[in-house]
XYZ file of C-alpha atoms in Angstrom:
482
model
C 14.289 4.150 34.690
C 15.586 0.657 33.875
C 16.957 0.122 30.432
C 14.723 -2.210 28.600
C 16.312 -5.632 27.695
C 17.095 -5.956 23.816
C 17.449 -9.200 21.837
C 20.253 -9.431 20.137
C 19.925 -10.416 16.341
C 22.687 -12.680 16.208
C 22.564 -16.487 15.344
C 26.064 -16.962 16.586
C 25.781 -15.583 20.183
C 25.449 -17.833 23.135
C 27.274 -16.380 25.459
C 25.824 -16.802 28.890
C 22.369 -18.615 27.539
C 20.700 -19.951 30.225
C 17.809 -20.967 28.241
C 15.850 -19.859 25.122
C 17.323 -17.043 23.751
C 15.268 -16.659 20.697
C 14.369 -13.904 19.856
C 10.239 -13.213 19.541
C 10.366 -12.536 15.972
C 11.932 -15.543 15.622
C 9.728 -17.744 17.693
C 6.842 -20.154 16.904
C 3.666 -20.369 18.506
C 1.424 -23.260 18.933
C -0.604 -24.146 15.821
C -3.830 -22.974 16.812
C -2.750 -19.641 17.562
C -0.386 -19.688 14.711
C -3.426 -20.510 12.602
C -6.235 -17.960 14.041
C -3.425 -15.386 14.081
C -2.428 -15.770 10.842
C -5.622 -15.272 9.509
C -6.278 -12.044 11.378
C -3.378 -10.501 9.293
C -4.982 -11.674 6.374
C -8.271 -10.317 7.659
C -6.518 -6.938 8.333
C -5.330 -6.781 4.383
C -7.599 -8.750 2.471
C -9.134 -5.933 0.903
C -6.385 -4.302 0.122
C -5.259 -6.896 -1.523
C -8.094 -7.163 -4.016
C -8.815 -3.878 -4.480
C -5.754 -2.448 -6.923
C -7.058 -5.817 -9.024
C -11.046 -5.072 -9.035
C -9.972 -1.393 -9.810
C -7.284 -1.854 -12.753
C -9.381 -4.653 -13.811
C -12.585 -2.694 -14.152
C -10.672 0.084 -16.281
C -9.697 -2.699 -18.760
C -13.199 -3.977 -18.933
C -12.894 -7.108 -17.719
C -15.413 -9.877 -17.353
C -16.688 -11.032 -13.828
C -14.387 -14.436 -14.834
C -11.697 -12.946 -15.486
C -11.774 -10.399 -13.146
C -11.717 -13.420 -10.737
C -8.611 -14.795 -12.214
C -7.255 -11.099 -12.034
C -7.757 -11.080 -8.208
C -6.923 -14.876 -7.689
C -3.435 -13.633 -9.065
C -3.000 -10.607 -6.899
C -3.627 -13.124 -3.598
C -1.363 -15.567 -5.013
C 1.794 -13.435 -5.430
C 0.583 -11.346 -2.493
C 1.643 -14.760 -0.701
C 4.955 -15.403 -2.630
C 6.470 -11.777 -1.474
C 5.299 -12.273 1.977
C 6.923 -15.883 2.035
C 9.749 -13.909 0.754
C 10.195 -11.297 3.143
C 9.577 -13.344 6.435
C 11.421 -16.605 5.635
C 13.973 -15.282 3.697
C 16.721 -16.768 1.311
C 19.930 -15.569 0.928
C 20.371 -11.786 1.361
C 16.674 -11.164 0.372
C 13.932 -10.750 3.158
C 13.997 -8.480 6.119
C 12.908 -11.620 8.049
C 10.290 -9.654 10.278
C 6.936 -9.771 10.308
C 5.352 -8.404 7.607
C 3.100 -8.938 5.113
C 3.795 -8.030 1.561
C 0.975 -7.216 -1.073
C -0.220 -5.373 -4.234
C 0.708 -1.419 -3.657
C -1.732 1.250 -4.001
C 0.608 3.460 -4.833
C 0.676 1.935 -8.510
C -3.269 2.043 -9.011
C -3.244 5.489 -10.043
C -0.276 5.570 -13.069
C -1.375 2.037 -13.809
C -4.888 3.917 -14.693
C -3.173 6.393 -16.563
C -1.005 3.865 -18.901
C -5.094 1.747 -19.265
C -6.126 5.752 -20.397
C -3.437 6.419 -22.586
C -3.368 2.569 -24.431
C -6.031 2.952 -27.976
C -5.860 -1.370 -27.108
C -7.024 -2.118 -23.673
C -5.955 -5.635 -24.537
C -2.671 -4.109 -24.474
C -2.737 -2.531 -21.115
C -1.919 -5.377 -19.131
C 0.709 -6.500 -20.900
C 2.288 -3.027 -20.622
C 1.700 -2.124 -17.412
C 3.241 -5.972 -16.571
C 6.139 -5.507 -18.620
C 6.917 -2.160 -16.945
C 6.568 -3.899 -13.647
C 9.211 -6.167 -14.045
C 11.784 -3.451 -15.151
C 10.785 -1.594 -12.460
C 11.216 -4.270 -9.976
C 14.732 -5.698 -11.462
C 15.858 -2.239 -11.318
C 14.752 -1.691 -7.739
C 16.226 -5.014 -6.925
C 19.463 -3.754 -8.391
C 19.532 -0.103 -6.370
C 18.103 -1.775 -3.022
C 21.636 -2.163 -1.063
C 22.457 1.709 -2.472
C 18.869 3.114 -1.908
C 18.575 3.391 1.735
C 21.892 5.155 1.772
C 19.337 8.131 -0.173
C 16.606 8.206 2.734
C 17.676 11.218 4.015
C 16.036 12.937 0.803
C 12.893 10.829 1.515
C 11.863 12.367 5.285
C 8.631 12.658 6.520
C 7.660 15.986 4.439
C 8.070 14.217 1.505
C 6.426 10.439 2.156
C 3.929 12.468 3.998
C 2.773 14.188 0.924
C 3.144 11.160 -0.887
C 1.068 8.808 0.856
C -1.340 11.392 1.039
C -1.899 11.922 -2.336
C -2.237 8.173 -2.689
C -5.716 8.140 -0.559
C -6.531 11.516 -2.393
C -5.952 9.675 -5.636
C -8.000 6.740 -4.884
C -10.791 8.653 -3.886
C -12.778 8.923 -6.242
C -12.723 5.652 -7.595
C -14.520 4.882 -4.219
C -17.050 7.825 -5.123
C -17.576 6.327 -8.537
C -18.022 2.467 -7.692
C -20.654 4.158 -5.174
C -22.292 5.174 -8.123
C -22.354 1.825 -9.649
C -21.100 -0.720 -12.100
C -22.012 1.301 -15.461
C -21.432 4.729 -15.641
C -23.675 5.209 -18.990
C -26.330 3.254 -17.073
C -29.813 5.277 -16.439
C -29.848 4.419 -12.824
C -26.377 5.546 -12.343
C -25.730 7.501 -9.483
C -29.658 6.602 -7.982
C -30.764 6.643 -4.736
C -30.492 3.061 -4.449
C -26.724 2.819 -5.061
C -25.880 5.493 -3.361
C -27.759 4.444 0.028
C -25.958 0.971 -0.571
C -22.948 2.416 -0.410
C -24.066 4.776 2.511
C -24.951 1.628 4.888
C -21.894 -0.276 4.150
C -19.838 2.793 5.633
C -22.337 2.781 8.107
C -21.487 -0.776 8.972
C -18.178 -0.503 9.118
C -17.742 2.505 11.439
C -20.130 1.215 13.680
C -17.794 -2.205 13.869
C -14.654 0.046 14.133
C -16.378 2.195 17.067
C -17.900 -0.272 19.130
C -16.251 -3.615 18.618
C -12.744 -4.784 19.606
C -10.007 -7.057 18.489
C -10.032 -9.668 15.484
C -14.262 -8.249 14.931
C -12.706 -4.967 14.995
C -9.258 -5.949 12.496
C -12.036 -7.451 10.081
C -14.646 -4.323 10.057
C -14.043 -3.811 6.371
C -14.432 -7.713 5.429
C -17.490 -7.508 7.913
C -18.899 -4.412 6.250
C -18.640 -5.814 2.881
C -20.764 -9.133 3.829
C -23.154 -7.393 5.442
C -23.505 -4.917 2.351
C -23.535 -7.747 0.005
C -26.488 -9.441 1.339
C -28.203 -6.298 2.010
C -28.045 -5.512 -1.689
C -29.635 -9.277 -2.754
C -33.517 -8.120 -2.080
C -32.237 -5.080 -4.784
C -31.216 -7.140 -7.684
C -27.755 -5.842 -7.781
C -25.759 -8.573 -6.556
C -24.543 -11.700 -9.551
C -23.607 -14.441 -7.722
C -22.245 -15.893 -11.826
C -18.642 -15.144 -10.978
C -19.052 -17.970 -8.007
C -20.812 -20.531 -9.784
C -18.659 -20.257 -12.848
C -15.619 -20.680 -10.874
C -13.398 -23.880 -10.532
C -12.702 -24.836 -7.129
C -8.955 -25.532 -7.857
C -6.544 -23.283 -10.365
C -3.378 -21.734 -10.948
C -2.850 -18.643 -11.862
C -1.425 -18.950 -15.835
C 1.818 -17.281 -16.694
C 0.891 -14.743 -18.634
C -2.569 -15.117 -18.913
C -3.039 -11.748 -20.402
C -0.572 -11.731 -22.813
C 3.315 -11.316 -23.121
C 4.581 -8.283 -21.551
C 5.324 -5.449 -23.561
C 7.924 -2.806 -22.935
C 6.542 0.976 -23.169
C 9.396 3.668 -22.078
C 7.093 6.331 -20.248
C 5.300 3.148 -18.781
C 8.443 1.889 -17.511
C 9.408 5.236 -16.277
C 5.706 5.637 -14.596
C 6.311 2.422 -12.875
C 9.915 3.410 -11.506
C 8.858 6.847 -9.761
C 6.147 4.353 -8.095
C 9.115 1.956 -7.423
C 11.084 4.840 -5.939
C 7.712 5.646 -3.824
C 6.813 1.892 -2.575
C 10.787 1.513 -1.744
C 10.495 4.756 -0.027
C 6.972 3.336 2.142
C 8.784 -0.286 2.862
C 11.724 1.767 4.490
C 9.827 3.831 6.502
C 7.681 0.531 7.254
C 10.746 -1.275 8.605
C 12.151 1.640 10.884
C 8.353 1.486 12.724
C 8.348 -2.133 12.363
C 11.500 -2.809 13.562
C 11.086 -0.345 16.887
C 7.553 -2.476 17.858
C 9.193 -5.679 17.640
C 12.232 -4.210 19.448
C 14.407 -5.248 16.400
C 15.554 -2.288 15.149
C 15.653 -2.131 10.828
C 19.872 -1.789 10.276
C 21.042 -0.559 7.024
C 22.052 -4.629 6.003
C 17.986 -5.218 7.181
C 16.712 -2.439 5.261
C 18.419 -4.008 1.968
C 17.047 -7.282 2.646
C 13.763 -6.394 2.735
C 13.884 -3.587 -0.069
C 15.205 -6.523 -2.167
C 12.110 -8.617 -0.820
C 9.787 -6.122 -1.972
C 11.771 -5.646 -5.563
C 11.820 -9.252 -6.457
C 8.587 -9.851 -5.524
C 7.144 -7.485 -7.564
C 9.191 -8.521 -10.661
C 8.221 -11.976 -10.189
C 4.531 -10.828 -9.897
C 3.548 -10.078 -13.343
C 4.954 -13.483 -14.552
C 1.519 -14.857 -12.462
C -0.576 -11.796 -13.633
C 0.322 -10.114 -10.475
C 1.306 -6.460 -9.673
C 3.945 -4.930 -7.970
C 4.241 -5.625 -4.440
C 4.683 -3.119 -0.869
C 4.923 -3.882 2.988
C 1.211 -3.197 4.428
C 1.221 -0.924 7.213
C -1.881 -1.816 8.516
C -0.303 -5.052 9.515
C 1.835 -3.019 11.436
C -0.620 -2.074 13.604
C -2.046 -5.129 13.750
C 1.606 -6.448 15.482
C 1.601 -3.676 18.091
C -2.198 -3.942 19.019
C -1.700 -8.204 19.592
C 1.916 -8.034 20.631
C 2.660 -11.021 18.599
C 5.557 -10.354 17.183
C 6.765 -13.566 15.622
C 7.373 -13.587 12.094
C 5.846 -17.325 11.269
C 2.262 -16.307 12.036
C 2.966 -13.690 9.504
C 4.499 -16.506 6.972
C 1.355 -18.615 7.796
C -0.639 -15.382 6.986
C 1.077 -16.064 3.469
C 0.407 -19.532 3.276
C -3.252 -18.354 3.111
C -3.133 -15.546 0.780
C -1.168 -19.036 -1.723
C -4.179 -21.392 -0.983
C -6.814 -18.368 -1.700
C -5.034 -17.707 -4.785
C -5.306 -21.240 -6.088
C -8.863 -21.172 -5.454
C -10.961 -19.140 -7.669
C -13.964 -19.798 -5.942
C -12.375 -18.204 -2.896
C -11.040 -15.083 -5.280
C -14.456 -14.917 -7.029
C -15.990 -13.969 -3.703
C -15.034 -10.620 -3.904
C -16.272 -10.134 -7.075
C -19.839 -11.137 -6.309
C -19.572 -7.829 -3.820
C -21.659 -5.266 -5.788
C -19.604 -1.960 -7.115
C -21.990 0.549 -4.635
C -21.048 -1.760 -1.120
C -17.705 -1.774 -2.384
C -17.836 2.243 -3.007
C -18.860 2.713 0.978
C -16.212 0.464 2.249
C -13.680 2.222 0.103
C -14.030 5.334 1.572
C -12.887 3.805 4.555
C -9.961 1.787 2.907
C -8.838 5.026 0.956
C -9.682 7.689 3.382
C -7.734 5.800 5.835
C -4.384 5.640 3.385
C -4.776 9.520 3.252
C -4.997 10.026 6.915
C -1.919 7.567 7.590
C -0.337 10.372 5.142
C -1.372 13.425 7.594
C -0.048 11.507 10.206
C 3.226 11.534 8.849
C 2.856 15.247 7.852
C 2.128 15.934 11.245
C 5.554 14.519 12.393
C 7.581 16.683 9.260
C 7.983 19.413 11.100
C 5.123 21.734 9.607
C 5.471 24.776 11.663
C 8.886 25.259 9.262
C 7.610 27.511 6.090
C 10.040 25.692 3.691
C 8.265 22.487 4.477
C 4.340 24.356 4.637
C 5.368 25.488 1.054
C 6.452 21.823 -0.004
C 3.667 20.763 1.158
C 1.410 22.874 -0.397
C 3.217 22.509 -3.744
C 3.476 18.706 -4.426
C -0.328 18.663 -3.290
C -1.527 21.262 -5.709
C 1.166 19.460 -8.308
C -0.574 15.912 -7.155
C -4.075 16.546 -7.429
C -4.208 18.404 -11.154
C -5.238 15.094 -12.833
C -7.803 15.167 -10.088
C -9.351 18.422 -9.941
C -8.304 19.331 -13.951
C -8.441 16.365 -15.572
C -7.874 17.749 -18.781
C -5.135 20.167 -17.574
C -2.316 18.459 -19.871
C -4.450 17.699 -22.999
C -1.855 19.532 -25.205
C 1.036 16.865 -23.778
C 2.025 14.173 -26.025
C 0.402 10.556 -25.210
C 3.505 9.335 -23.708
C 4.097 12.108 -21.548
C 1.154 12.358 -20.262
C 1.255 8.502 -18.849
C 3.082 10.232 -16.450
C 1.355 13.198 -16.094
C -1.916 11.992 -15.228
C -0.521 10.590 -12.349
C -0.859 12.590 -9.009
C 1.360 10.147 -7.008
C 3.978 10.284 -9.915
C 4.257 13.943 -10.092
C 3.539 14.793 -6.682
C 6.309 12.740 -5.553
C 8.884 13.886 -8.177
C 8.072 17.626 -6.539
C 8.125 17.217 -2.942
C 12.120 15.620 -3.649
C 12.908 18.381 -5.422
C 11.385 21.013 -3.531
C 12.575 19.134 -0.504
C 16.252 19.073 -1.900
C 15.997 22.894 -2.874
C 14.225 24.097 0.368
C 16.187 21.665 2.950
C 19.493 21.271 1.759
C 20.781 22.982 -1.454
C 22.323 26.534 0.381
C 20.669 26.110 3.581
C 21.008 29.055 5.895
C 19.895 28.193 9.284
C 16.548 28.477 11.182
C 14.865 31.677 9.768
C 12.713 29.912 8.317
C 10.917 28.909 11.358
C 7.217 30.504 11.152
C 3.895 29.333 13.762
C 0.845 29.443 11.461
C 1.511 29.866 7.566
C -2.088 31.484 7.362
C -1.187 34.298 9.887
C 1.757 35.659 8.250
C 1.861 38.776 10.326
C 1.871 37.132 13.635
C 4.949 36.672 15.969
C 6.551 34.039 17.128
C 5.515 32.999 20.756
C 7.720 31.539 23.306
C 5.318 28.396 23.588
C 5.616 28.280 19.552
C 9.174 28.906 19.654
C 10.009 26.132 22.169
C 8.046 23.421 20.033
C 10.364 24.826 17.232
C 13.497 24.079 18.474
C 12.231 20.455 19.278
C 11.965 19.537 15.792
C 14.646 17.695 13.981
């Protein structure tokens, strides 16, 4: 089989050109593609963008206005970090294409620290200020951390990212429910058949449609819900008419950030976790557009991702991850070319400094937004079994990791008031699934994998049949895993 050609990522070779030797990442396409494909990356993400916003912003209590502002902010940084990671300056930027946004991986501590503050005028201001320590001190450790990956592998992101959909969950069930939980009519019929048709809608546009219709399913689904829901009564179009047309997103709009210790330290197990993502991001992103992620790439964009969240919360923006559905989006078109994704960017900047295009989102009601969220959060969950299913699961140390960080993650789920007897500060980090799920599938992963490690006894084919022996077929797959 003939050896695929490679590009070579260096500026300084022209050896034996004979024409363009750009490399596709690098090139530019003509500006109506650039434009249309642009936007279909921001199509794929939009509403992942604006959902960590709408949720932390709902938990605070704020209005429809400044909820608005809240999500205007998230689009407007969301286009700074992605500006930062596919231009690039200096050694920052893994100069690929990829487009940066808010994390999910922070919604669920974020909620905790909004729980745990007596002031929710003081949450933001706290969870911003832990942000920024967070993100200086992953900017600091980026050249050192992917030198640690080795104790990240798939077992342990698996898990992670798992718990991150199972975490998110049920804000998805409750929206579905609607706006106010002490409401009579909360949890009726009507909501929850709004929510019902919107996931409806957007299977039925991921099953039998195909490409940008297909990309934009969600974004479909939630228009579709939205004016389904008028004839109801439950959709306020005041968010859109209150809106300027043109505005910036005020430094510190919320308040001067304030500096909690187990907020900070809530916000740096979800730095380690987002740092741990954008690796893992880069490696797959890197094979697709047959640039492979080097160490010296892999610190780039780590300190892409670490700036830009730091920077965030000076615009009232939150900390900031590589989307992998964006990802997919480069291997379905095959356009690999990093300035579609920087044009991408260039949208999320103008949608940021338009509140009337950020109070859209806000007009969706909570039920429509419930249905499509199942999708959005089911899916981050499933991209977390996928993993799982490449960790090497027919191992018993890595079933019983597994099956520990999960049971660990989804306490504050399942037992919400399973660490009552904590102090306040401790339990900022407690209530967070992601933040203690993650903290046990290292260590378990550390003491299982590679602290006294004896060899390959422990080797099993299906954890729920202990009894049973190891077939040849089972045995063969075995030795196949690395």
């Amino acid at each position: 089989m003939a050896a695929k050609p490679r590009f070579r990522n260096d500026a300084h070779d022209s050896s034996a050109d004979t024409g363009d030797e750009r490399h596709p990442v690098d090139e530019t396409l003509p500006p109506l593609r650039m434009f249309t494909s642009g936007l279909q990356h921001v199509a794929a993400m939009y509403a992942g963008v604006v959902a960590p916003p709408l949720i932390v912003g709902a938990a605070v209590g704020l209005s429809g206005t400044e909820l608005t502002f809240l999500t205007g902010a998230s689009l407007f940084t969301a286009g700074l970090a992605t500006f930062l990671q596919t231009l690039g300056v200096w050694k920052i930027g893994a100069r690929l294409p990829f487009v940066n946004g808010v994390t999910f991986a922070g919604v669920a501590p974020m909620l905790a620290i909004i729980d745990t503050t007596d002031d929710k005028a003081d949450a933001l201001p706290i969870i911003f200020g832990a942000i920024i320590v967070a993100g200086v001190l992953g900017f600091i450790a980026a050249p050192y951390f992917s030198k640690l990956v080795r104790f990240f592998p798939p077992v342990v992101t698996g898990t992670v990212i798992t718990l991150i959909g199972i975490s998110l969950l049920p804000v998805a069930f409750g929206w579905a429910q609607g706006p106010n939980p002490a409401a009579d009519d909360y949890g009726s019929t009507t909501y929850l058949t709004l929510a019902a048709i919107t996931l409806v809608v957007v299977l039925v546009l991921r099953r039998f449609t195909r490409g940008f219709l297909k990309q934009i399913a969600v974004l479909v689904g939630l228009v579709i819900g939205t004016l389904i829901a008028i004839p109801f009564g439950v959709t306020d179009f005041s968010p859109v008419t209150e809106a300027d047309i043109v505005g910036f997103p005020t430094p510190f709009h919320f308040g001067a950030p304030q500096f909690a210790v187990a907020a900070i330290i809530s916000m740096c197990v979800v730095m380690l976790v987002s740092m741990t993502e954008s690796t893992a991001d880069m490696l797959a992103l890197g094979e697709i557009v047959d640039r492979p992620a080097d160490e010296k790439t892999i610190a780039a964009g780590l300190r892409a991702d670490t700036l830009g969240s730091a920077l965030s919360p000076f615009f009232n923006g939150f900390m900031c991850s590589a989307f992998a559905q964006n990802i997919g989006l480069v291997a379905m078109t095959k356009i690999r070319s990093r300035f579609v994704v920087a044009c991408g960017g260039g949208f999320l900047v103008l949608m940021g400094l338009s509140p009337v295009a950020a109070s859209l989102i806000s007009v969706v009601p909570r039920p429509v937004l419930g249905g499509a969220g199942v999708v959005l959060f089911g899916s981050v969950a499933a991209s977390g079994i996928q993993t799982l299913v490449k960790a090497g699961l027919e191992k018993d140390n890595n079933v019983l990791i597994v099956a520990v960080s999960l049971a660990v993650g989804i306490i504050p789920i399942t037992a919400p008031e399973f660490y009552h007897a904590f102090p306040e500060t401790a339990k900022i980090i407690l209530d967070s699934g992601i933040s203690t799920g993650c903290v046990a599938a290292v260590l378990l992963n550390l003491v299982f994998n590679h602290l006294g490690k004896r060899g390959d006894e422990d080797t099993v084919t299906a954890p729920m049949e202990p009894g049973e022996e190891i077939s040849e077929t089972r045995g063969a797959k075995a030795a196949h895993v690395h």
